[in-house]
Tab-separated table of C-alpha atoms and ligand atoms in Angstrom:
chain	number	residue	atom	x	y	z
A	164	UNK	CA	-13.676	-10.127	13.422
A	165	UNK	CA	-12.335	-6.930	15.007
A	166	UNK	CA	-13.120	-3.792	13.211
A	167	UNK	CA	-10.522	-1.412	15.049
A	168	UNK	CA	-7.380	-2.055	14.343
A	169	UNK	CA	-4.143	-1.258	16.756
A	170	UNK	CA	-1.597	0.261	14.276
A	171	UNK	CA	0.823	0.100	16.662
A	172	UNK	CA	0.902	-3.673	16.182
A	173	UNK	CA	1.784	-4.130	12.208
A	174	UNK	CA	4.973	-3.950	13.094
A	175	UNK	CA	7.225	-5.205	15.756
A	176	UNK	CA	10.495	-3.308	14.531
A	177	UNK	CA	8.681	-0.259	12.728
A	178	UNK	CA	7.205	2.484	14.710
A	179	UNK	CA	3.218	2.929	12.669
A	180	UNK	CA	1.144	5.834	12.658
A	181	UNK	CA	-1.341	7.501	10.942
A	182	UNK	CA	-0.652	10.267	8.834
A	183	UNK	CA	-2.049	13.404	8.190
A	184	UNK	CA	-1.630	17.126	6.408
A	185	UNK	CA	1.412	17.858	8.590
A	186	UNK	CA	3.026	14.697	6.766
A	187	UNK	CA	2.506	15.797	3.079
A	188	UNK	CA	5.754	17.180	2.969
A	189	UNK	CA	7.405	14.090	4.001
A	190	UNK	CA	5.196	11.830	1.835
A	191	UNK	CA	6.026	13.957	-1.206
A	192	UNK	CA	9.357	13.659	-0.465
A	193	UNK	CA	9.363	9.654	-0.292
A	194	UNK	CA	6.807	8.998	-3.458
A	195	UNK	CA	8.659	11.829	-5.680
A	196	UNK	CA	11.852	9.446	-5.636
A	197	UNK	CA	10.048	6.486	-6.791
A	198	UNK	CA	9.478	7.612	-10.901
A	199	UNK	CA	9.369	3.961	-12.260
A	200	UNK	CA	6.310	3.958	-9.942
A	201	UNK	CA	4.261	6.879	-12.032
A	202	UNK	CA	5.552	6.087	-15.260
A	203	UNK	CA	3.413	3.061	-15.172
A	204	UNK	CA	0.842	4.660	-13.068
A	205	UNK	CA	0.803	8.575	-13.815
A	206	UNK	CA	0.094	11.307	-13.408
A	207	UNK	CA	3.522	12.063	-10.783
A	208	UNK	CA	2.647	12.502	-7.369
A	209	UNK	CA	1.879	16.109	-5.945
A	210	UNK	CA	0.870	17.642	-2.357
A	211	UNK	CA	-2.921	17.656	-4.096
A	212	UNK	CA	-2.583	14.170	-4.899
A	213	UNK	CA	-1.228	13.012	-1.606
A	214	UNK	CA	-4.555	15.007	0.460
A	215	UNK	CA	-6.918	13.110	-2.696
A	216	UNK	CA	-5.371	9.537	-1.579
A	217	UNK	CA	-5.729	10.428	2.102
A	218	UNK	CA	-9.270	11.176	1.827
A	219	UNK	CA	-10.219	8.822	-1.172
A	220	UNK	CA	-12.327	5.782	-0.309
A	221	UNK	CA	-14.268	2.902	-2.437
A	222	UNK	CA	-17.590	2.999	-2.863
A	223	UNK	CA	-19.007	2.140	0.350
A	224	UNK	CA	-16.630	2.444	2.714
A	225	UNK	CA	-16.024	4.945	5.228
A	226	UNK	CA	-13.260	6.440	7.168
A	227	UNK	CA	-13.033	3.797	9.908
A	228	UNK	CA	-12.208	1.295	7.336
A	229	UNK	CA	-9.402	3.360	6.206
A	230	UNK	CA	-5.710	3.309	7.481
A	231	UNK	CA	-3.309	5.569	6.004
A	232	UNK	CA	-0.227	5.087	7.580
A	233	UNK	CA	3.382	5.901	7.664
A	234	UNK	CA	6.149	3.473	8.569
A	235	UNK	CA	8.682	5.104	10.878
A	236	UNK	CA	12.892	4.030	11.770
A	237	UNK	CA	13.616	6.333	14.067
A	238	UNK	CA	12.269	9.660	13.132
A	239	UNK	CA	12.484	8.550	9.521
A	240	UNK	CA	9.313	8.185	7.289
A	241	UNK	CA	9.956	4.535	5.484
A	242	UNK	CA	6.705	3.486	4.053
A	243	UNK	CA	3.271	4.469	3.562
A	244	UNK	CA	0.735	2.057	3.616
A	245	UNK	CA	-3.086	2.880	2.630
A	246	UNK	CA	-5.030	-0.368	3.895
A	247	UNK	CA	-8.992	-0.536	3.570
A	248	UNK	CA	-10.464	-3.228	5.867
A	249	UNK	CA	-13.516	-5.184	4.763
A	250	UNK	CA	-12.711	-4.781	1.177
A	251	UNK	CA	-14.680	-5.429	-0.974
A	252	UNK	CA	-16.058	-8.369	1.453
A	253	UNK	CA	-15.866	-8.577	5.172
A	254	UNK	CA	-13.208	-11.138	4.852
A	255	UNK	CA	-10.945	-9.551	3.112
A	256	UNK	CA	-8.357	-6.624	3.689
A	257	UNK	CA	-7.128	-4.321	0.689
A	258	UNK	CA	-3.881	-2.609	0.161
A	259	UNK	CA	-4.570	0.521	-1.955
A	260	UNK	CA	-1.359	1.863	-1.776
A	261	UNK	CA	2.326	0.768	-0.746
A	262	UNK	CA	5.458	2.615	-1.225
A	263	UNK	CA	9.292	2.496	0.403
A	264	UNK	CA	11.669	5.143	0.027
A	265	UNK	CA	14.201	4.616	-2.201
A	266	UNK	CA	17.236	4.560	0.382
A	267	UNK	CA	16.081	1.442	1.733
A	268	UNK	CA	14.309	-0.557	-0.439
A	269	UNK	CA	16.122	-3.920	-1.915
A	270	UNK	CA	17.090	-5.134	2.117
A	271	UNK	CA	13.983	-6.902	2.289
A	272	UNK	CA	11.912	-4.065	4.283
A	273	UNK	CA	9.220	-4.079	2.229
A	274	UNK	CA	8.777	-7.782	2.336
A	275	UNK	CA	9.246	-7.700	6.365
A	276	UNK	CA	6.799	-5.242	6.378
A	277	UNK	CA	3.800	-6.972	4.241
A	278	UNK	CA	4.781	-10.190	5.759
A	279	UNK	CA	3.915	-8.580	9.300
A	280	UNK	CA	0.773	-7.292	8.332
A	281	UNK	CA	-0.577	-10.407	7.102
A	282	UNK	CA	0.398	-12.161	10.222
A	283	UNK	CA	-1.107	-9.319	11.817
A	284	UNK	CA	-4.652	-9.170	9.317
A	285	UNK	CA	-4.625	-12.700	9.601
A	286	UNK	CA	-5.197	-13.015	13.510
A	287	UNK	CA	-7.903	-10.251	13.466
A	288	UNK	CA	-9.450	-13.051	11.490
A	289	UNK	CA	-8.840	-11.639	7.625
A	290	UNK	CA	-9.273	-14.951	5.271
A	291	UNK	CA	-7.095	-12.874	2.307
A	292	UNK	CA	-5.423	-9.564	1.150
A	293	UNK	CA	-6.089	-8.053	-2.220
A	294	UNK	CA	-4.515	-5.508	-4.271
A	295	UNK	CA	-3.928	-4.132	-7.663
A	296	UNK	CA	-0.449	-3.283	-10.041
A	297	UNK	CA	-0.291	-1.311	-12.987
A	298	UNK	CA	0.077	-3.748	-16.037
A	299	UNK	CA	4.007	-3.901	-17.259
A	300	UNK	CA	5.381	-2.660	-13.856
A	301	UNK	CA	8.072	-4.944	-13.305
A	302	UNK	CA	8.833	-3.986	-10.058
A	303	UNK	CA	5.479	-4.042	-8.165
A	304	UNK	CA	4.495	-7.478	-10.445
A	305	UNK	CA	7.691	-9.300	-8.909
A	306	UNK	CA	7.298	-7.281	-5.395
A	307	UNK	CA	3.825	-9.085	-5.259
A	308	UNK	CA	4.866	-12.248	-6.230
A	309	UNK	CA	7.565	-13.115	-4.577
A	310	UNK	CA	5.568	-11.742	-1.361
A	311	UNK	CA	2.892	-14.682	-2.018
A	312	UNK	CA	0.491	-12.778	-4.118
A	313	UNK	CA	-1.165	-14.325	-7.147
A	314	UNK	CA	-3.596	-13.232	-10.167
A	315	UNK	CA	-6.994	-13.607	-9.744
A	316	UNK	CA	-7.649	-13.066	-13.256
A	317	UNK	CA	-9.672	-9.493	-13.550
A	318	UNK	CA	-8.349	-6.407	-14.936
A	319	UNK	CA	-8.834	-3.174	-14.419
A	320	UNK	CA	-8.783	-0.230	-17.842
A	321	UNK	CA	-8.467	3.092	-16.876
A	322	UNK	CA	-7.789	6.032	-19.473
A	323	UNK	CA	-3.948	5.530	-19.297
A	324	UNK	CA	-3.379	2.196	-17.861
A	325	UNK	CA	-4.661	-1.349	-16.746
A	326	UNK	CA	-4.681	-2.359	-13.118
A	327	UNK	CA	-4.093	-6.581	-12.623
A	328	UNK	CA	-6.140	-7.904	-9.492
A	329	UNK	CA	-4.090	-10.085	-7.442
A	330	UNK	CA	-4.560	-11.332	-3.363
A	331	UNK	CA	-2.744	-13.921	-1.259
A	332	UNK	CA	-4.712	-15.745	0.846
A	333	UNK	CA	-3.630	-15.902	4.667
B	658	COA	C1	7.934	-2.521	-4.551
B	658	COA	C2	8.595	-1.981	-3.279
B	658	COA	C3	7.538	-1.691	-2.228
B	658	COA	C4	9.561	-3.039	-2.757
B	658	COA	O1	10.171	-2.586	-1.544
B	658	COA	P1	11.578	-3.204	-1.036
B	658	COA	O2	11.787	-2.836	0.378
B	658	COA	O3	12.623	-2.872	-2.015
B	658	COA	O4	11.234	-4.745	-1.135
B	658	COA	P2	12.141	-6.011	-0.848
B	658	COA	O5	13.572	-5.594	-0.680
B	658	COA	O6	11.487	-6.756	0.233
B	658	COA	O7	11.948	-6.823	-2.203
B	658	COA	C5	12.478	-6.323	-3.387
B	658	COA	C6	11.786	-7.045	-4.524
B	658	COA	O8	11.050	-6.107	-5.306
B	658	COA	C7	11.148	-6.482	-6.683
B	658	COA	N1	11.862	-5.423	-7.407
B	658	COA	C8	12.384	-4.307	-6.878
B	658	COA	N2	12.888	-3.528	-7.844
B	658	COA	C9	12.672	-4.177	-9.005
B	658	COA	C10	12.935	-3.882	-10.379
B	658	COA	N3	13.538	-2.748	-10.747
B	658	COA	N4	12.536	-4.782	-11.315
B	658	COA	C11	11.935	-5.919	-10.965
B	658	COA	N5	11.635	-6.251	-9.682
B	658	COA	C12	12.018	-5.383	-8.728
B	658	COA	C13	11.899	-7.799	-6.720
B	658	COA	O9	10.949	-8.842	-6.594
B	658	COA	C14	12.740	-7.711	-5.467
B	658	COA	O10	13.054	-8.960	-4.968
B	658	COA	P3	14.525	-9.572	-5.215
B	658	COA	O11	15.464	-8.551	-4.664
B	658	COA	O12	14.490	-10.850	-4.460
B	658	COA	O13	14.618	-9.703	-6.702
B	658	COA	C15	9.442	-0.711	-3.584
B	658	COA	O14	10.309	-0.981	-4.648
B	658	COA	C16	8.586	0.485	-3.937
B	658	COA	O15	8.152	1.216	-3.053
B	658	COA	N6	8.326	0.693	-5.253
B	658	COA	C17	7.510	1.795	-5.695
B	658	COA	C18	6.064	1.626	-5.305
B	658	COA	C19	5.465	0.331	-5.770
B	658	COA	O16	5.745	-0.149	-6.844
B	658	COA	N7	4.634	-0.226	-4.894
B	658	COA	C20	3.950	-1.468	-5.137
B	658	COA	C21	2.964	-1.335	-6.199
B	658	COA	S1	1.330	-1.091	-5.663
């Protein structure tokens, strides 16, 4: 399996790159439009909690397992992806994190965009991708599903919320 992955190749029609403190602005600026989001999963998005997700890793991990990345059309920040590798087992990849801004989504982007990615996981020689929605978010439960993502069955209580596992197998 390769452990470095080329960015540059998740997508064919998106420019990818990683991003950084000079991007919080721009970040803000995409998450803040997306409330349904952090209604289900609070508390709303700030610069403080932007640099925490940059920097935040499972237990285990390190920073070369960690892509935090911004989707670019044009100049134009699209999506931000935050993708752990070899998580939680060396087969499998693990989206922590995927939002679109709110002028585009609904075209299919998103979709294009995860569909890549697996393609792209999957030839690096990832067996599955796994992530996690906030229970009763009916957005990200139908995003998931409809992009081949199913239940596995274990749930995850926090203080405010529960997380459902799901992962699609490539
Ligand atoms: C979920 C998200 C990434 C989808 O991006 P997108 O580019 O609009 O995705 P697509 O156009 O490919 O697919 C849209 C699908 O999302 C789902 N969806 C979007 N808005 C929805 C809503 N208000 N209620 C229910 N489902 C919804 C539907 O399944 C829809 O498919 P359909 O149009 O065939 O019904 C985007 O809405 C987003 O960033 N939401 C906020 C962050 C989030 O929820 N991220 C995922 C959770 S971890």
């Amino acid at each position: 399996m390769v452990c470095m992955m080329d960015i540059t190749l998740f997508s064919r029609v998106y420019s990818v790159r990683r991003l950084s403190e000079t991007d919080v602005p721009d970040i803000l600026a995409l998450c803040g439009k997306n409330r349904m989001y952090y209604r289900y999963c609070p508390p709303f998005v700030s610069e403080q909690s932007i640099r925490d997700d940059m920097n935040a890793l499972p237990t285990g991990k390190e920073v070369a397992d960690k892509y935090y990345v911004g989707y670019y059309d044009g100049g134009k920040l699209i999506a931000v992806l935050d993708l752990i590798l070899a998580y939680p087992d060396k087969e499998t990849a693990f989206i922590g994190f995927f939002m679109m801004d709110v002028s585009v989504q609904g075209k299919g982007i998103g979709s294009g965009i995860i569909g890549e990615l697996c393609a792209y996981l999957a030839g690096n020689g990832f067996a599955r991708v796994r992530l996690g929605w906030v229970r009763g978010n009916p957005q990200a439960e139908h995003f998931w599903h409809k992009n081949g993502f199913a239940e596995t069955g274990a749930v995850y209580k926090t203080e405010r919320y529960a997380v459902i596992a799901a992962q699609r197998e490539l």
